[in-house]
Amino acid sequence: MACCATRIVLGSIMSLVLLWPSIVLAGVHALFGLETPTGGPFPSDQFTVADSGHNTGRRVDLPMSDCAVPRSNCEDLAVINTLDGFNAGPRLSIPFDGPIDVTTVTSKTVFLISLGSAVRNCDVAPMRDCDEDQRDDRRWNDHGRDDGGRVIGINQIVWDASTSTVHVESDELLDQHTHYALIVTSGVHAENGSSVEASEAFRRFRHTVRGEYKRALLDAIRAARRIGVHERDIVTASVFTTQSVTSVLEKIRDQIKAVTPEPADFRLGPAESRTVFSLDTVASITLQQQTRSDPPTFSRVTVNSSLLQLIPGAVGTIAFGKYDSPDYEVHPGEFIPPIGTRTGTPAVQGTNEIYFNLFLPSGPKPAHGWPVAIFGHGNNQDKNLALNVAATMAAHGVATIAINAVGAGFGPLGTLTVHRTTGDSVTFLAGGRGIDQNGDHLIEGNEGLAAAPPRTIIYRTDGIRQTVADLMQLVRVIEVGVDVDGDGSPDLDASRIYYFGHSQGSNYGTVFLGIDPSVKVATLTSLGGPVIENQRLAPSAGRPVLGQVLASRIPPLLNAPGITSLDGVAVGPPRFNENFPLRDGIPLRVHLADGTNYDIESPVINNVVGAMAIQEVVENMKWVGRSGDPVAYAPYLRKTPLAGVPAKSVIYQFAKGDQQAANPNATAILRAGELADRVTFYRHDLAFAQNPALPKNPHGFMVSTDIAVFRPITLAAQEQIGVFLDTDGAVIIQPEPARFFEVPIVLPLPEDLNFIP
């Protein structure tokens, strides 16, 4: 009888064992499919192929679907699949087979672990062909230290119920060309409160996954164990490699540095007459902007040369010149062809004539020439903005030089005319860099800065990189000697080249500073990144531009009811609603076209039709855009400079409530570069409370010498820059009135919008 009872008990136990997989599968599971990017945690090196031409030894290889209808998606993937890794500021996606309690998705339950550098140290062979010692070598990063084991949390959480997928952002910028593990633990709970479980596919991956990716997953689990996570608590995981960010611009820099350019040419006038003028002989300056290509049509603009007299006697000479710069962009198309980040060589496609404005201080020239500051203008502006800042720099003995960025200054047939006090005038080309890119015969502001279809996902990235190349060439021109007055000796000091910029000029300026070793001191004002995020969070200046991008996609991605205001500031059409939160759970206050008001805050439970598709487009544009993104280059200014590039002495100036480069986009740069101690924070909220006649948008606070009510604030910000450059980056003064400027910024960094409605 006992025997029979034993057999019954054993049989029952055996039945439970046999039924165990189905019991496990009864809960909610984190998925682990390897067939499609949406079937398991993403990003994943499962969706790459070996490519020895890249630093990472890999190339992204996302599958293409039927391209007949979602044509824009396929065009995007064609560009993405040239990259050597995944976004350095990634969006992480984790699918489940049922609903979860999204409040349990935190940095304790979902996180990243660095597995070390992916830079190849074993000749050109893929990692699987390296011996064990060589594979160990590949854990060392660019600076010779083992970077494996660092843990990175998450932020900006979105739950999409329609696909049972949670999307999160990495809490910080990741290192370029580095391996990372995405770990999801059972601390994530199902909607009923039970722990999320591993799928059968994940439990059995040791037996079903083959090759290098299996080894990578095992490395990820070992790395998790080393930080105290039990293997049984890991419910899904992926391993991915981040993209190379700086490689192509480093190669372009090395090409530019290896060549001696022709000197700058100041013979722009009729019969090659010199376009160099003593300021006291200049009565006025006018600009004829070319705004149409066929037939050429022009718009007259008066250049406010009186701004050069804001500090009487500071500016002595104004000169106009040009130099040749290698063009790396393909035209038409306005893009830089992709190359292998390890073995590729950037190809020069042509030559650009780059025109510049140069302002020299008055008084005796120093023995080695004037220290010179390159000035970078903002979006929809041009090199003539330098007139707003040159007097302050000249008062500190610093010359100012400025060029047009790619796409700036309208068409190339535009002219400048200098009217002299003697009654005569000199007319010469202004050097506009805009083009009729879309074939409508109009040349609009910035036209030609962004890439043309079918590469619209590149957006302004390659225009920014080409502008950086032009700035590096300008540095070389200064280094070989700039003879302004024609006496055979240099008038600029090649050992004291500085940089300062406003808005977009600070964005491409950050990229420039991270790459070029010759410029060691700089100030950057009213900046923010990534560039597409500046558009998304700028109510009137940028968001409508992103709306046009979404409207032009095939199929269009505008959704209704669209957002009509952000944080109380009206948004222009076309309107859309991406339903995406700010960092750290800070609410984003929006108003919809149907009259609805609500706060978007993390975690978002998305119920907005079309929002997830918009989020994906924005995230992919950020991914492709990292090679020209100021956020991605911020670490190389001081935190971890690139090989051969010294650490930079910098000041970052930005304003509370900036409506064009929103505060969360400025802080993204500061966090990436660990630069908060170098920030001057203009408290526009306090200044506006004292004087409501000020503009509500403080974006131009450093360059607005032409706005009388703003001028005291503007000159105070400029004075800080002038002293900083004059002292070779040694002295940071407190601008006055001191109550309006935090030097340095009082922490924590502002992650909300702070708009003045």
mmCIF file with all atom_site columns, C-alpha atoms in Angstrom, residues 24 57 59 73 84 108 120 123 134 151 172 176 215 219 223 281 448 455 460 467 528 534 618 647-648 676 700:
data_model
loop_
_atom_site.group_PDB
_atom_site.id
_atom_site.type_symbol
_atom_site.label_atom_id
_atom_site.label_alt_id
_atom_site.label_comp_id
_atom_site.label_asym_id
_atom_site.label_entity_id
_atom_site.label_seq_id
_atom_site.pdbx_PDB_ins_code
_atom_site.Cartn_x
_atom_site.Cartn_y
_atom_site.Cartn_z
_atom_site.occupancy
_atom_site.B_iso_or_equiv
_atom_site.pdbx_formal_charge
_atom_site.auth_seq_id
_atom_site.auth_comp_id
_atom_site.auth_asym_id
_atom_site.auth_atom_id
_atom_site.pdbx_PDB_model_num
ATOM 1  C CA . VAL A 1 24  ? 5.621  29.495  -15.910 1.00 0.00 ? 24  VAL A CA 1
ATOM 2  C CA . GLY A 1 57  ? 33.494 45.701  -36.345 1.00 0.00 ? 57  GLY A CA 1
ATOM 3  C CA . ARG A 1 59  ? 27.132 47.591  -39.065 1.00 0.00 ? 59  ARG A CA 1
ATOM 4  C CA . ASN A 1 73  ? 10.448 54.522  -43.049 1.00 0.00 ? 73  ASN A CA 1
ATOM 5  C CA . ASP A 1 84  ? 28.333 51.183  -37.109 1.00 0.00 ? 84  ASP A CA 1
ATOM 6  C CA . LYS A 1 108 ? 16.499 49.643  -10.135 1.00 0.00 ? 108 LYS A CA 1
ATOM 7  C CA . ARG A 1 120 ? 39.067 46.947  -32.488 1.00 0.00 ? 120 ARG A CA 1
ATOM 8  C CA . ASP A 1 123 ? 43.909 43.851  -36.548 1.00 0.00 ? 123 ASP A CA 1
ATOM 9  C CA . GLN A 1 134 ? 42.909 40.094  -27.677 1.00 0.00 ? 134 GLN A CA 1
ATOM 10 C CA . VAL A 1 151 ? 25.617 51.022  -14.403 1.00 0.00 ? 151 VAL A CA 1
ATOM 11 C CA . GLU A 1 172 ? 22.752 59.652  -19.617 1.00 0.00 ? 172 GLU A CA 1
ATOM 12 C CA . GLN A 1 176 ? 30.729 55.934  -28.331 1.00 0.00 ? 176 GLN A CA 1
ATOM 13 C CA . ARG A 1 215 ? 28.548 34.851  -25.835 1.00 0.00 ? 215 ARG A CA 1
ATOM 14 C CA . ASP A 1 219 ? 28.859 38.252  -20.691 1.00 0.00 ? 219 ASP A CA 1
ATOM 15 C CA . ALA A 1 223 ? 28.291 41.502  -15.561 1.00 0.00 ? 223 ALA A CA 1
ATOM 16 C CA . THR A 1 281 ? 35.248 106.174 -43.204 1.00 0.00 ? 281 THR A CA 1
ATOM 17 C CA . GLY A 1 448 ? 20.464 73.913  -48.047 1.00 0.00 ? 448 GLY A CA 1
ATOM 18 C CA . ARG A 1 455 ? 17.895 61.348  -46.770 1.00 0.00 ? 455 ARG A CA 1
ATOM 19 C CA . ARG A 1 460 ? 20.945 69.270  -40.412 1.00 0.00 ? 460 ARG A CA 1
ATOM 20 C CA . THR A 1 467 ? 30.243 74.057  -41.208 1.00 0.00 ? 467 THR A CA 1
ATOM 21 C CA . GLY A 1 528 ? 20.696 73.096  -26.771 1.00 0.00 ? 528 GLY A CA 1
ATOM 22 C CA . ASN A 1 534 ? 15.342 72.053  -30.068 1.00 0.00 ? 534 ASN A CA 1
ATOM 23 C CA . VAL A 1 618 ? 12.284 61.783  -33.568 1.00 0.00 ? 618 VAL A CA 1
ATOM 24 C CA . ALA A 1 647 ? 40.865 70.057  -22.621 1.00 0.00 ? 647 ALA A CA 1
ATOM 25 C CA . LYS A 1 648 ? 39.045 73.317  -23.270 1.00 0.00 ? 648 LYS A CA 1
ATOM 26 C CA . ALA A 1 676 ? 27.593 72.578  -14.713 1.00 0.00 ? 676 ALA A CA 1
ATOM 27 C CA . GLY A 1 700 ? 18.900 86.392  -27.885 1.00 0.00 ? 700 GLY A CA 1
#
